[in-house]
mmCIF file of C-alpha atoms in Angstrom:
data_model
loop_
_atom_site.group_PDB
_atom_site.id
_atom_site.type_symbol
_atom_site.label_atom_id
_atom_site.label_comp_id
_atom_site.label_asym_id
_atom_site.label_seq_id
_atom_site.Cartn_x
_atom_site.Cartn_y
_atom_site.Cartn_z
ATOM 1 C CA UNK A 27 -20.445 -17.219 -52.569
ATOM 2 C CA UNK A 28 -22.522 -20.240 -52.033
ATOM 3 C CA UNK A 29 -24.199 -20.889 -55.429
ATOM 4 C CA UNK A 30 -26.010 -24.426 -55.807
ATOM 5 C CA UNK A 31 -28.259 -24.853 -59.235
ATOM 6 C CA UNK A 32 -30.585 -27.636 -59.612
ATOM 7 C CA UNK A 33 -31.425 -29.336 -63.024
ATOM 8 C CA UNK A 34 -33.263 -31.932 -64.556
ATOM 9 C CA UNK A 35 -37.271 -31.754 -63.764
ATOM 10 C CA UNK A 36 -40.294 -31.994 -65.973
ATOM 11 C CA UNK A 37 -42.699 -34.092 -66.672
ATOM 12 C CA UNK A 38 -42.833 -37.836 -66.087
ATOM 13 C CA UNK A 39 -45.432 -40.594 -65.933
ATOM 14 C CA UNK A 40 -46.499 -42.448 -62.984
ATOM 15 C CA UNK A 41 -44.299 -45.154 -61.935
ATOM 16 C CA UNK A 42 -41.637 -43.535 -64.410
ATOM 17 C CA UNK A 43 -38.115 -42.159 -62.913
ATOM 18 C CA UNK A 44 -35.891 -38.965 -63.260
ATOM 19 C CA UNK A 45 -32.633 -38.316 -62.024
ATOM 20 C CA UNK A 46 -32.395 -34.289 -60.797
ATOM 21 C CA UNK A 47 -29.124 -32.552 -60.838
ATOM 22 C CA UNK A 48 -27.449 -29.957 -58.336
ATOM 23 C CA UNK A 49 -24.258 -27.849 -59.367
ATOM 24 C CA UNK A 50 -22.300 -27.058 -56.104
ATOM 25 C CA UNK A 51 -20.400 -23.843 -56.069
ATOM 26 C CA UNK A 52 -18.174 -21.682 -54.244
ATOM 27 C CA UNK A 53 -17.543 -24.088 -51.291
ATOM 28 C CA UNK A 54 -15.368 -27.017 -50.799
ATOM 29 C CA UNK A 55 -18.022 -29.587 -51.528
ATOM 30 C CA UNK A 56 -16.661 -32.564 -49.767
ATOM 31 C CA UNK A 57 -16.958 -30.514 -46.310
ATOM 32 C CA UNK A 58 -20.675 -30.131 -46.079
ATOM 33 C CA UNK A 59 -23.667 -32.942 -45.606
ATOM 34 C CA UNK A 60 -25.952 -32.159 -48.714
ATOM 35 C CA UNK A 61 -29.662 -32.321 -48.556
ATOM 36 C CA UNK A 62 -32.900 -32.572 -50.631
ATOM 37 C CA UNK A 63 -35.841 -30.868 -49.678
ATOM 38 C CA UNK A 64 -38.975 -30.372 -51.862
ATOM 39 C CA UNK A 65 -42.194 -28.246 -51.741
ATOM 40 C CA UNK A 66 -45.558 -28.822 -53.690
ATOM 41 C CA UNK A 67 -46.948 -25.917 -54.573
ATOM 42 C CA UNK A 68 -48.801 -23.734 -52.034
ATOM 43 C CA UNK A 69 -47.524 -26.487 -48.922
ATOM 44 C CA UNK A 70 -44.672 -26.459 -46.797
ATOM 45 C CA UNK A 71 -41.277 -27.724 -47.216
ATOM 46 C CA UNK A 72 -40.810 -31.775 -46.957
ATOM 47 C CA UNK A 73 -36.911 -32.435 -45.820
ATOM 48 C CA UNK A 74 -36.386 -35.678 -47.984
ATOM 49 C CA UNK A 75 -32.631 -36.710 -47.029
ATOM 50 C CA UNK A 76 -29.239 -36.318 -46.761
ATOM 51 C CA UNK A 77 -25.492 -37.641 -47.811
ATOM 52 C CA UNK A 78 -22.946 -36.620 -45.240
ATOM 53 C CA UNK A 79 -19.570 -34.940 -46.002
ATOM 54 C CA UNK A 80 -16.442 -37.045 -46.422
ATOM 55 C CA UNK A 81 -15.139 -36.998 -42.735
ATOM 56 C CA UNK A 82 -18.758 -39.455 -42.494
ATOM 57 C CA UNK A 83 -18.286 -41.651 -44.891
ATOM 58 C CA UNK A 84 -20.650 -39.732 -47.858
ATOM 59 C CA UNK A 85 -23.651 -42.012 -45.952
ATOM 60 C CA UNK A 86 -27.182 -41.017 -46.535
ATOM 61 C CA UNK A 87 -30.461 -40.915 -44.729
ATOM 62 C CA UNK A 88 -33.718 -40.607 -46.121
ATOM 63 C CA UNK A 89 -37.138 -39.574 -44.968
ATOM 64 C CA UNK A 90 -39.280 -42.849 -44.508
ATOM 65 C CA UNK A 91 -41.965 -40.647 -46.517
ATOM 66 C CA UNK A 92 -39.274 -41.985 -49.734
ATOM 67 C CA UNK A 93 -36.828 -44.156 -48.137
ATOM 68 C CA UNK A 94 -36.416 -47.029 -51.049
ATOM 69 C CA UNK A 95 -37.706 -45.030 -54.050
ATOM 70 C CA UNK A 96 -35.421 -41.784 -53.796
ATOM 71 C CA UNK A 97 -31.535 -42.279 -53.503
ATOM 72 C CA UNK A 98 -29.051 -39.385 -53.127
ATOM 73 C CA UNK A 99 -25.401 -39.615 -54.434
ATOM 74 C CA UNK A 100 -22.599 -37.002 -55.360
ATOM 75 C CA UNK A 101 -20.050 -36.840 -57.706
ATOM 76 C CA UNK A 102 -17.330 -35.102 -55.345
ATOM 77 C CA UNK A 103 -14.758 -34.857 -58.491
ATOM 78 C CA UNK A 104 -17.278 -32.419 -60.122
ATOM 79 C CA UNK A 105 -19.164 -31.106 -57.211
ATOM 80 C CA UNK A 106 -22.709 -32.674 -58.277
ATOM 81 C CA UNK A 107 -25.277 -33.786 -56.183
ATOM 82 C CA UNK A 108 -27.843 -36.044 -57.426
ATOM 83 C CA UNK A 109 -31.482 -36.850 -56.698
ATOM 84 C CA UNK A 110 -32.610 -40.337 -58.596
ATOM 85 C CA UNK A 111 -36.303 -41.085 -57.675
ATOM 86 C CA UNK A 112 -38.004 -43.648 -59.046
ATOM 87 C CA UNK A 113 -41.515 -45.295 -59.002
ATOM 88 C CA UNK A 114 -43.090 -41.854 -59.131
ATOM 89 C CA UNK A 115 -46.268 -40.794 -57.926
ATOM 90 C CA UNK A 116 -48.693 -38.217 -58.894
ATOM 91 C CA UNK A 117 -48.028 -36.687 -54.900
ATOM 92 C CA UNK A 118 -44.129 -36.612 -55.477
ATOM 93 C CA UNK A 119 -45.481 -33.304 -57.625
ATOM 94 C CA UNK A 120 -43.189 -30.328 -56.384
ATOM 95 C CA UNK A 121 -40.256 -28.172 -56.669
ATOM 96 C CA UNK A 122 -37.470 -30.102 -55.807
ATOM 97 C CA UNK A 123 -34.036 -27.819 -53.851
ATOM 98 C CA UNK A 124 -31.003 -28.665 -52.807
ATOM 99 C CA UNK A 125 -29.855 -27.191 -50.088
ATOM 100 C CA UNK A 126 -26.169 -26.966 -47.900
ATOM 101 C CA UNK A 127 -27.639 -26.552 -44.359
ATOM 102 C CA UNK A 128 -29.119 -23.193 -44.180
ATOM 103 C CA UNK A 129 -28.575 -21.970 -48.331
ATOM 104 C CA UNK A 130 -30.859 -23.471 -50.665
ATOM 105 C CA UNK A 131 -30.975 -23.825 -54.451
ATOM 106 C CA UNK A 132 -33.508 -21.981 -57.528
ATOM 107 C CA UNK A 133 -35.565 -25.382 -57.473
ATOM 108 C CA UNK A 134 -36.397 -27.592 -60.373
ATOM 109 C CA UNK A 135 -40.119 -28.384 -61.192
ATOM 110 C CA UNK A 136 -40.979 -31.991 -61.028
ATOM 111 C CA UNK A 137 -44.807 -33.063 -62.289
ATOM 112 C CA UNK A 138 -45.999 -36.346 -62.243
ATOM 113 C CA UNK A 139 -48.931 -36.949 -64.862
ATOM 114 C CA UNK A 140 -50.142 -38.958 -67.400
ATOM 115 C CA UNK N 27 -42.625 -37.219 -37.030
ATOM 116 C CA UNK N 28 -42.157 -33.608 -34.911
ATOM 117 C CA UNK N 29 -45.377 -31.761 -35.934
ATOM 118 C CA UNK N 30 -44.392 -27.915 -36.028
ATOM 119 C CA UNK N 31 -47.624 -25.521 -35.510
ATOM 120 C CA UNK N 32 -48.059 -22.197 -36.941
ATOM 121 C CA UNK N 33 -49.871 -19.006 -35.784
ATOM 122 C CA UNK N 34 -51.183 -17.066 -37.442
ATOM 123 C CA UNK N 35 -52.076 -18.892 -40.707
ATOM 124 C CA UNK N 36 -51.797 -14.980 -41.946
ATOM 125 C CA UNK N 37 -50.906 -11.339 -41.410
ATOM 126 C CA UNK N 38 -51.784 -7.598 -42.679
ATOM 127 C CA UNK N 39 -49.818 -5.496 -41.844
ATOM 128 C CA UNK N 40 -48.866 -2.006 -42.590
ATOM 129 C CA UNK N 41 -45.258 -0.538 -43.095
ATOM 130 C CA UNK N 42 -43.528 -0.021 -39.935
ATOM 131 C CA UNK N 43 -45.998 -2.260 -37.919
ATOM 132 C CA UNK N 44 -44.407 -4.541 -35.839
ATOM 133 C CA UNK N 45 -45.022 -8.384 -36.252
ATOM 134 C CA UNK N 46 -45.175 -11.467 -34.326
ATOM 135 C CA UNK N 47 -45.561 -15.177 -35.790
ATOM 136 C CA UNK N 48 -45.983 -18.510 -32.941
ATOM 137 C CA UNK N 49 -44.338 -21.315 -33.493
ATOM 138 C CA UNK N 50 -45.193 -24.968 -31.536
ATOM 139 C CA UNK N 51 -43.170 -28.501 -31.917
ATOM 140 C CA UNK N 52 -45.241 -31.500 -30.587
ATOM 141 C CA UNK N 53 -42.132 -32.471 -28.789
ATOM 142 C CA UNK N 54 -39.561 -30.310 -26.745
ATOM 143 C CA UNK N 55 -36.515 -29.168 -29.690
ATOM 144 C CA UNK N 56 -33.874 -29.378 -26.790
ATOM 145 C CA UNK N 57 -31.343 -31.719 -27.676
ATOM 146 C CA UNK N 58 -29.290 -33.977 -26.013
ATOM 147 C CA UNK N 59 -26.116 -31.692 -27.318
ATOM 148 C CA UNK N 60 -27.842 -28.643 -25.245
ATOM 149 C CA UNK N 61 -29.326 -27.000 -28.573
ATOM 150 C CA UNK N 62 -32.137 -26.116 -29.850
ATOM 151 C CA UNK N 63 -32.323 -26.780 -33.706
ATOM 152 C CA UNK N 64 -35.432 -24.502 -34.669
ATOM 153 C CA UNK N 65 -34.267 -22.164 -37.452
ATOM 154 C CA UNK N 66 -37.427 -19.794 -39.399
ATOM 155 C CA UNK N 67 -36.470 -18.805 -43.025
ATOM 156 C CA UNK N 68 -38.786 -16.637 -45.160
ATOM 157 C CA UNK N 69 -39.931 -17.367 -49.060
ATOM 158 C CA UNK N 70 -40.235 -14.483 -51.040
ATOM 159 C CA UNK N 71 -43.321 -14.759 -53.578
ATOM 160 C CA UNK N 72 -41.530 -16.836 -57.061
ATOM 161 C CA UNK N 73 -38.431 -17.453 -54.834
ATOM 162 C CA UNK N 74 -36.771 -20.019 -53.065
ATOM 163 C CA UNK N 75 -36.563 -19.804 -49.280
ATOM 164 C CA UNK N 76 -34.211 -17.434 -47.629
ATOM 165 C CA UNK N 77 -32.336 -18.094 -44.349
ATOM 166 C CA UNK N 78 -33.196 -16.059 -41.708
ATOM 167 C CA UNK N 79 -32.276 -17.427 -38.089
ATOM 168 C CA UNK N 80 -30.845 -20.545 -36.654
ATOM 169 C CA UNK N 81 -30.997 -22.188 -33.061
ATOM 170 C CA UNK N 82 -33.508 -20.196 -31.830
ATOM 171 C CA UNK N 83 -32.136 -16.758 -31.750
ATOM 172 C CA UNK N 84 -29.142 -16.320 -33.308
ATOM 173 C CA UNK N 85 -29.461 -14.096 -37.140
ATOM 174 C CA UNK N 86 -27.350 -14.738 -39.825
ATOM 175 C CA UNK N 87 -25.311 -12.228 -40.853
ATOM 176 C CA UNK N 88 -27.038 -11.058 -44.091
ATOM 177 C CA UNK N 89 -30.168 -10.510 -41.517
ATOM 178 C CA UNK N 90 -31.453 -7.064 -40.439
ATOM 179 C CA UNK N 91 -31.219 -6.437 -36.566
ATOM 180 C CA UNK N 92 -35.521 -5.813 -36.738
ATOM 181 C CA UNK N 93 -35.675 -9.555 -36.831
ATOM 182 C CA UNK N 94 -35.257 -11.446 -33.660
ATOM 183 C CA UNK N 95 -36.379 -15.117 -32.413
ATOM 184 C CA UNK N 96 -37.360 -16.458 -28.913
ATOM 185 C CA UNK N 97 -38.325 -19.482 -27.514
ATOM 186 C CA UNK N 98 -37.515 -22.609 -25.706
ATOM 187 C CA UNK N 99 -38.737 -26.151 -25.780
ATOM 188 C CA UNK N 100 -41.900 -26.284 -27.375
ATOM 189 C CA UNK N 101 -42.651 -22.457 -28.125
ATOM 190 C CA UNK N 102 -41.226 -20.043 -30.267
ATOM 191 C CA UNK N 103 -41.462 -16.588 -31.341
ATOM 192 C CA UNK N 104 -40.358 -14.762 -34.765
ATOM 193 C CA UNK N 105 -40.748 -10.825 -34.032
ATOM 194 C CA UNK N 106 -39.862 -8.418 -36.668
ATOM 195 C CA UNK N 107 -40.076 -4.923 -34.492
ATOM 196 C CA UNK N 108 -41.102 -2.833 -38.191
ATOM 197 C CA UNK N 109 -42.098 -4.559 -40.867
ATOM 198 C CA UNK N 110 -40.483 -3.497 -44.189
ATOM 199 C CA UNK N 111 -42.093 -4.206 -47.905
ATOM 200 C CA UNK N 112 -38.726 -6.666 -48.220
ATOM 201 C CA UNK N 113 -40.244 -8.549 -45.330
ATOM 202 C CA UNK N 114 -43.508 -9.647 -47.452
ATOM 203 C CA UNK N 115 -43.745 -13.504 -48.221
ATOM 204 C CA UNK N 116 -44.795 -16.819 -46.258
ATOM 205 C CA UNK N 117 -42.697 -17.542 -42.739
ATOM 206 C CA UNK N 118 -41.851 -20.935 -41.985
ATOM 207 C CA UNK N 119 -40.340 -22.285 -38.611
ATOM 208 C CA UNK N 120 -38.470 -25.671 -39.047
ATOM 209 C CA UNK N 121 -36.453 -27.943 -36.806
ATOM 210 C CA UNK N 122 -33.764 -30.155 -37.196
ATOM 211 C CA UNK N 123 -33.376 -31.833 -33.644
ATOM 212 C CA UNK N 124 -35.423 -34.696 -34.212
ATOM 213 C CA UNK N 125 -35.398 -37.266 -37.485
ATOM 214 C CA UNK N 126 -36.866 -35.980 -39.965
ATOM 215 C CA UNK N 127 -36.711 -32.539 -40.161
ATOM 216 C CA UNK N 128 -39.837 -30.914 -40.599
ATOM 217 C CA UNK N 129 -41.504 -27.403 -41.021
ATOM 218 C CA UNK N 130 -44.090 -26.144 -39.964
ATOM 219 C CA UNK N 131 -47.249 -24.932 -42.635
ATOM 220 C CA UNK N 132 -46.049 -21.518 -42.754
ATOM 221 C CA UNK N 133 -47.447 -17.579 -41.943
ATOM 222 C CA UNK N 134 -47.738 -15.281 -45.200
ATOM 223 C CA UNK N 135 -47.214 -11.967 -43.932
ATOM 224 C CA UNK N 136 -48.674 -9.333 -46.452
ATOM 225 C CA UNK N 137 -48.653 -5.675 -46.594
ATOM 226 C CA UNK N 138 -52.136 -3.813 -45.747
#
């Protein structure tokens, strides 16, 4: 069963960082592309990037919408995924997933506030 | 960016009425592989979205058989033929053929 479990939200300043957390299980991780998606509350899903599997290299793509702020990585030796965003923004407010294509994570709450 | 247009915004419906939410890309989903990456999953209220179909028409297996999609190019169709009170939450349509992905704003279907 595919099980992914994201980690590491709260609440953070403007222009502060935070470094969410996603627990692969029940797959073999290093097959699969890896995404983050995130939601504000009441608004649709934003698709905010990917890192590919192994047989492509573990590249990444963002959405322009955080392209040079965000930066996705894995740990493939502990199936982790990892969402580092920094500069943060009162509009990067939402729950944060991870997602393996079409199965998506609980979330983790992010707020941005001072 | 693909802009992906809902219809309706909401729904009432009763148990065992059927159901029928629109979905419109700005720009034809056909891609240059021959598919069409449009995929609708459904949020339950407090939960995180569900899958429910992928490349148009095609249900995962988890899926009841009273779901079905349609569509092609620019239009699509989510029908659910009876609506159950499992079936309650917001429906959104999103594609993956063009970069980024996006979603549409979503259809909350609720129970009259």
């Amino acid at each position: 069963e595919v099980k992914l479990l994201e980690s590491g939200g709260g609440l953070v300043q403007p222009g502060g960082s935070m470094r969410l957390s996603c627990a692969a299980s029940g797959f073999t991780f290093t097959d699969f592309y890896m995404n983050w998606i995130r939601q504000p509350a009441g608004k649709a899903p934003e698709w905010l990037g990917f890192i590919r599997n192994k047989a492509n290299g573990y590249t990444t793509e963002y959405n322009p919408s955080v392209k040079g702020r965000f930066t996705i990585s894995r740990d493939n030796t502990q199936n982790m995924l990892y969402l580092q965003m920094n500069t943060l923004r009162a509009e990067d407010t939402a729950t944060y997933y991870c997602a393996r294509g079409s199965y998506w994570g609980q979330g983790v709450m992010v707020t941005v506030s001072s | 960016d693909v802009v992906m247009t809902q219809t309706p915004v909401s729904l009432s419906l009763a148990i065992g009425q059927p159901a029928s939410i629109s979905c419109k890309s700005s720009q034809s989903l056909l891609g240059t592989s021959g598919k069409t990456f449009l995929n609708w999953i459904l949020q339950r209220p407090g939960q995180s979205p569900k899958r429910l179909i992928y490349q148009v028409s095609k249900l995962y297996s988890e899926v009841p058989d009273r779901f079905s999609g349609s569509g092609s190019e620019t239009e699509f169709t989510l029908k659910i033929s009876r609506v159950e009170a499992e079936d309650l939450g917001v429906y959104y349509c999103w594609q993956g053929t063009h970069f980024p992905d996006t979603f549409g704003a979503g259809t909350k279907l609720e129970l009259k």
